[in-house]
XYZ file of N, CA and C in Angstrom:
348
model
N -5.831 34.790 -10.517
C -4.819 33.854 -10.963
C -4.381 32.923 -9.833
N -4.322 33.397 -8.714
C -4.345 32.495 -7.304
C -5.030 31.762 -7.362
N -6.854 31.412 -7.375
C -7.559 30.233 -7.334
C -6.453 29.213 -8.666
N -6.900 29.591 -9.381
C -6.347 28.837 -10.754
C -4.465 27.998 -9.968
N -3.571 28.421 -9.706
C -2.473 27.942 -9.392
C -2.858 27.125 -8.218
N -4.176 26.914 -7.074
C -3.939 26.734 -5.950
C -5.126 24.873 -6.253
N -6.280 25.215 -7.795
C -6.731 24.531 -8.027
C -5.763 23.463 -8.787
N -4.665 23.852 -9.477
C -3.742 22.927 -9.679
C -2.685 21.959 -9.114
N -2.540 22.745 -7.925
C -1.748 22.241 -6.717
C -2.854 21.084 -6.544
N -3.908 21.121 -5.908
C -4.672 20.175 -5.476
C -4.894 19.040 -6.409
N -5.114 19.566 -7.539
C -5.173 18.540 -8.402
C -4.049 17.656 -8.706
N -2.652 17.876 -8.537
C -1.650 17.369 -8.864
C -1.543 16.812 -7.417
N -1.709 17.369 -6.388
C -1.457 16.776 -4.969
C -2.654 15.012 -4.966
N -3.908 15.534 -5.187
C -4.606 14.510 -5.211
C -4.081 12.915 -6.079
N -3.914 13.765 -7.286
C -3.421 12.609 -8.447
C -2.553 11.841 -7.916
N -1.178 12.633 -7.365
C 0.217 11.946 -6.978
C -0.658 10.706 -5.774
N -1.551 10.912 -5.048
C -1.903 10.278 -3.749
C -2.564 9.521 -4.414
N -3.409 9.478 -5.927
C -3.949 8.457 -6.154
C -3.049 7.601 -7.461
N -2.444 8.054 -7.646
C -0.582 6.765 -8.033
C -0.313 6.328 -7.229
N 0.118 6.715 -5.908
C 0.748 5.913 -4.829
C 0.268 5.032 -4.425
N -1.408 5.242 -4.505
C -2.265 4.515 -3.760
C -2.398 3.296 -4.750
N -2.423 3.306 -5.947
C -2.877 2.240 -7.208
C -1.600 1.337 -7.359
N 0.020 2.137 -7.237
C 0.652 1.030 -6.977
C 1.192 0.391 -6.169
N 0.776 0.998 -4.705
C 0.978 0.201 -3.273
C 0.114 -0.993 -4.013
N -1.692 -0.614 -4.292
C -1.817 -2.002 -4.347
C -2.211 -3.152 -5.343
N -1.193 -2.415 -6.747
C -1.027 -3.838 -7.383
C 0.007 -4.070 -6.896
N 1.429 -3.461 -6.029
C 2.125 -4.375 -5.444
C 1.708 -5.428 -4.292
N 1.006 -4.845 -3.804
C 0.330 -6.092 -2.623
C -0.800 -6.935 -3.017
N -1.290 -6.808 -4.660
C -1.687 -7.818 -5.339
C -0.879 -8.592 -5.756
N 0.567 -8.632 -6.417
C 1.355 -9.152 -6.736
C 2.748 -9.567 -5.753
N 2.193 -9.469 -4.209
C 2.539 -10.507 -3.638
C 1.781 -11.827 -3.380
N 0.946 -11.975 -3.780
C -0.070 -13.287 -4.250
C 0.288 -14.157 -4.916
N 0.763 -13.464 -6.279
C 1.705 -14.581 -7.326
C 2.638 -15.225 -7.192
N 2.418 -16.113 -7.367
C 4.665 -16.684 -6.789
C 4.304 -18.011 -7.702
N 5.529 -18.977 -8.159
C 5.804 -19.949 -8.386
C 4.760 -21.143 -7.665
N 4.339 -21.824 -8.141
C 3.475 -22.995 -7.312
C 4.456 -24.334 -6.805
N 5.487 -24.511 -7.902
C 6.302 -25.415 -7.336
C 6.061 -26.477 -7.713
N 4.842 -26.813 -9.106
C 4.482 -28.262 -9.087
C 5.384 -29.203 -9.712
N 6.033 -28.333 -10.416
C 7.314 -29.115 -11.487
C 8.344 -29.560 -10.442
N 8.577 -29.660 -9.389
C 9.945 -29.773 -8.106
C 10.774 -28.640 -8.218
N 10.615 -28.192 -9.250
C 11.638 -26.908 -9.374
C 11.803 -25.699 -8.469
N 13.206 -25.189 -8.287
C 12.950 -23.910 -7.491
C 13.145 -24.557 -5.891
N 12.948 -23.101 -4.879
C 12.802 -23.585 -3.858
C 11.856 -24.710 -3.278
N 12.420 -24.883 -2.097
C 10.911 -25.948 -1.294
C 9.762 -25.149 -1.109
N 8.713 -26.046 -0.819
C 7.385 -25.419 -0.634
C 7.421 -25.297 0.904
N 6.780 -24.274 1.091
C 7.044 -23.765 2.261
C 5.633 -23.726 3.203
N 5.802 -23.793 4.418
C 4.141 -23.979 4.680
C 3.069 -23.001 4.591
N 1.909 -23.149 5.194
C 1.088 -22.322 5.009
C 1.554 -21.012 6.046
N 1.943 -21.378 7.154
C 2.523 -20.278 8.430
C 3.808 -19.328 7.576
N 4.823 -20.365 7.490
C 5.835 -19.723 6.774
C 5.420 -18.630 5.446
N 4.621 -18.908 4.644
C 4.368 -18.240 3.259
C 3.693 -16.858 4.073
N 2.570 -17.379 5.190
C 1.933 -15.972 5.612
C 2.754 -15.213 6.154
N 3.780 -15.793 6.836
C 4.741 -14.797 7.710
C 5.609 -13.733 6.431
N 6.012 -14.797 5.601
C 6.988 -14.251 4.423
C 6.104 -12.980 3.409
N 4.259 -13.288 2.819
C 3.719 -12.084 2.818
C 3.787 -11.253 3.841
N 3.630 -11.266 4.941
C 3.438 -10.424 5.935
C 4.169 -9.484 5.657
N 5.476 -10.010 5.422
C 6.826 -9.071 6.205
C 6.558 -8.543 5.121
N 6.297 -8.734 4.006
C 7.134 -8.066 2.691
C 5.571 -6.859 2.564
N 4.273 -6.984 2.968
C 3.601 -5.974 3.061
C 3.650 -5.030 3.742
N 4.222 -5.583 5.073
C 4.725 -4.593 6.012
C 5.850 -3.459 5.702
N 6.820 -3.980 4.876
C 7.564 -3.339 4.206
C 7.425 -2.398 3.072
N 6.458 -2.683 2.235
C 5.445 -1.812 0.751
C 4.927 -0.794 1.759
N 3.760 -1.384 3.003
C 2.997 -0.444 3.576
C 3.953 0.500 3.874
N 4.888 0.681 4.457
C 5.730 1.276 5.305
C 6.486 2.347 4.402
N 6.414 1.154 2.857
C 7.823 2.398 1.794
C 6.514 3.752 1.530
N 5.018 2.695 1.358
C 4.153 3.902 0.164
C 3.718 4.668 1.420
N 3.251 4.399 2.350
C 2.983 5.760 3.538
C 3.889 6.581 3.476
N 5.392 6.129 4.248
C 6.049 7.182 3.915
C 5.954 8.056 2.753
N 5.890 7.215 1.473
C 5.583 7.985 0.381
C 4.677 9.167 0.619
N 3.540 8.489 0.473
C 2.287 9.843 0.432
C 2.515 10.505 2.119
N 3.206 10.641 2.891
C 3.411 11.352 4.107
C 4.499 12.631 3.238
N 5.637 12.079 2.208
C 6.419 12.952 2.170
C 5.403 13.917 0.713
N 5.090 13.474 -0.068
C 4.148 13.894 -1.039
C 2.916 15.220 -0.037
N 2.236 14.595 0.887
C 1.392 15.944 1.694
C 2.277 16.502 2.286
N 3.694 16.089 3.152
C 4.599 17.303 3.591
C 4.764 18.455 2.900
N 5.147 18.006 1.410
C 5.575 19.169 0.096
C 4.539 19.833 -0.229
N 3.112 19.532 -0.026
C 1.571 19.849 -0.387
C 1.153 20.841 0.953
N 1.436 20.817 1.876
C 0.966 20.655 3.020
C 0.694 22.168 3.028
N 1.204 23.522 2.558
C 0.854 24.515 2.339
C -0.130 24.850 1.117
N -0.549 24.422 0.589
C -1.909 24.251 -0.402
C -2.825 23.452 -0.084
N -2.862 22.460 0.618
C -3.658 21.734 1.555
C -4.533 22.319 3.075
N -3.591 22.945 3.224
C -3.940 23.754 4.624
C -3.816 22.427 5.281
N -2.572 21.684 5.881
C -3.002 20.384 6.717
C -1.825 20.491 7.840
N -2.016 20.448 9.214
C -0.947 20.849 10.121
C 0.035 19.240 10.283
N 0.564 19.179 10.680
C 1.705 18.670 11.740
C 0.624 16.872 12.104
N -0.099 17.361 13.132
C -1.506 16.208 13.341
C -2.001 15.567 12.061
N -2.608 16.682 11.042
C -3.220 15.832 10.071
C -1.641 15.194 9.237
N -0.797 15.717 9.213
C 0.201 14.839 8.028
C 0.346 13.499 9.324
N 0.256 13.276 10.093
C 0.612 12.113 11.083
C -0.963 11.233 10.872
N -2.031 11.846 10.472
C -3.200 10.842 10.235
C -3.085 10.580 9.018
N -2.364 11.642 7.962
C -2.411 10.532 6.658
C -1.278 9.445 6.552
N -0.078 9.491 7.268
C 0.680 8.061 7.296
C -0.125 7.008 7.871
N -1.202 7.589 8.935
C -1.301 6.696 10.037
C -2.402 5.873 8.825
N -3.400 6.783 8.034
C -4.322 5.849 7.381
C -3.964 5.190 6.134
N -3.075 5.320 5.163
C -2.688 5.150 4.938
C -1.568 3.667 4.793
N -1.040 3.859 5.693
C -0.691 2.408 6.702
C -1.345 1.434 6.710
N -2.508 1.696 7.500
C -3.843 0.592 8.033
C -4.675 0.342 7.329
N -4.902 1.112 5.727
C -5.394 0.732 4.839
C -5.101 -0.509 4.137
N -3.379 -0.027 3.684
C -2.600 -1.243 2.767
C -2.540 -2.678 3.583
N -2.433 -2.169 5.048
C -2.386 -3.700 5.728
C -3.815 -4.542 6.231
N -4.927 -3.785 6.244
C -6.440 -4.035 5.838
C -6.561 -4.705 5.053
N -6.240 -3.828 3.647
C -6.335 -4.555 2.656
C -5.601 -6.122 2.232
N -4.617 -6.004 2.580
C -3.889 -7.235 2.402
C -4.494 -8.392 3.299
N -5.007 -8.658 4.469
C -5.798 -9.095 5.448
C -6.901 -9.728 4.638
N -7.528 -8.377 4.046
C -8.887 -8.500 4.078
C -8.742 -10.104 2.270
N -7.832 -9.530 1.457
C -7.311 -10.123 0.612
C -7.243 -11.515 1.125
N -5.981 -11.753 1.983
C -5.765 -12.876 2.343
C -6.794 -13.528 2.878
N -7.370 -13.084 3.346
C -8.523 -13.958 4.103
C -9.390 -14.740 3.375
N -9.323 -13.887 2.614
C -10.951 -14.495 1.257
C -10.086 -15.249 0.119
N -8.700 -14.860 0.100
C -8.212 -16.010 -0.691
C -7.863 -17.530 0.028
N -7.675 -17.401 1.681
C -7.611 -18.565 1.785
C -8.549 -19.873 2.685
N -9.626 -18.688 2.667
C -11.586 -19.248 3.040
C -11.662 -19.733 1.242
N -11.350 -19.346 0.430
C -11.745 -19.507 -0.818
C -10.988 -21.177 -1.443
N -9.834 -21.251 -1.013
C -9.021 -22.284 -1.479
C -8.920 -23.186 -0.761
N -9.320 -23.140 0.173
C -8.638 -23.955 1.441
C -9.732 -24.703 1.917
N -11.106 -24.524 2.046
C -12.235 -25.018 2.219
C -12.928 -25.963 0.988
């Protein structure tokens, strides 16, 4: 009856890490969208520096809420996992450098794509 409770842990541990992970990044897909501004309406248009700085921050901020997330999610796991002290500090750490990869890797090809 132990395998059976310990195969569920994992499975529910995994799942929760792959929610966190799906809506870190339709949120950092849906910092992409915004208002275009063509009607004059709304704020000013802001430049290309300014808009990247303004994604920046606000990914930096998602990255930062959903790591913590899945850091506190394997803390609570972390005895059905078998994962010490070190490994819960490599899953914030990858975790992290994923979402802000990704957003990079995003931005880049959206604005080689538009801009050229």
């Amino acid at each position: 009856m132990k395998i059976n409770s310990i195969i569920i842990y994992k499975a529910m541990f995994y799942s929760s890490l792959a929610v966190i992970n799906i809506i870190a990044f339709s949120l950092i897909g849906l910092s992409f969208l915004g208002a275009s501004n063509a009607n004059g309406e709304g704020s000013p248009i802001m430049t290309e520096s300014g808009t990247f700085i303004k994604r920046s921050l606000l990914i930096v901020i998602i990255s930062l809420a959903f790591a913590g997330l899945a850091f506190l999610v394997s803390f609570l796991f972390r005895n059905v996992i078998g994962i010490g002290k070190t490994g819960l500090k490599k899953i914030f750490f990858i975790e992290l450098g994923a979402f802000i990869i990704i957003y990079l890797i995003v931005y880049s090809y959206l604005y080689l794509r538009f801009t050229t």
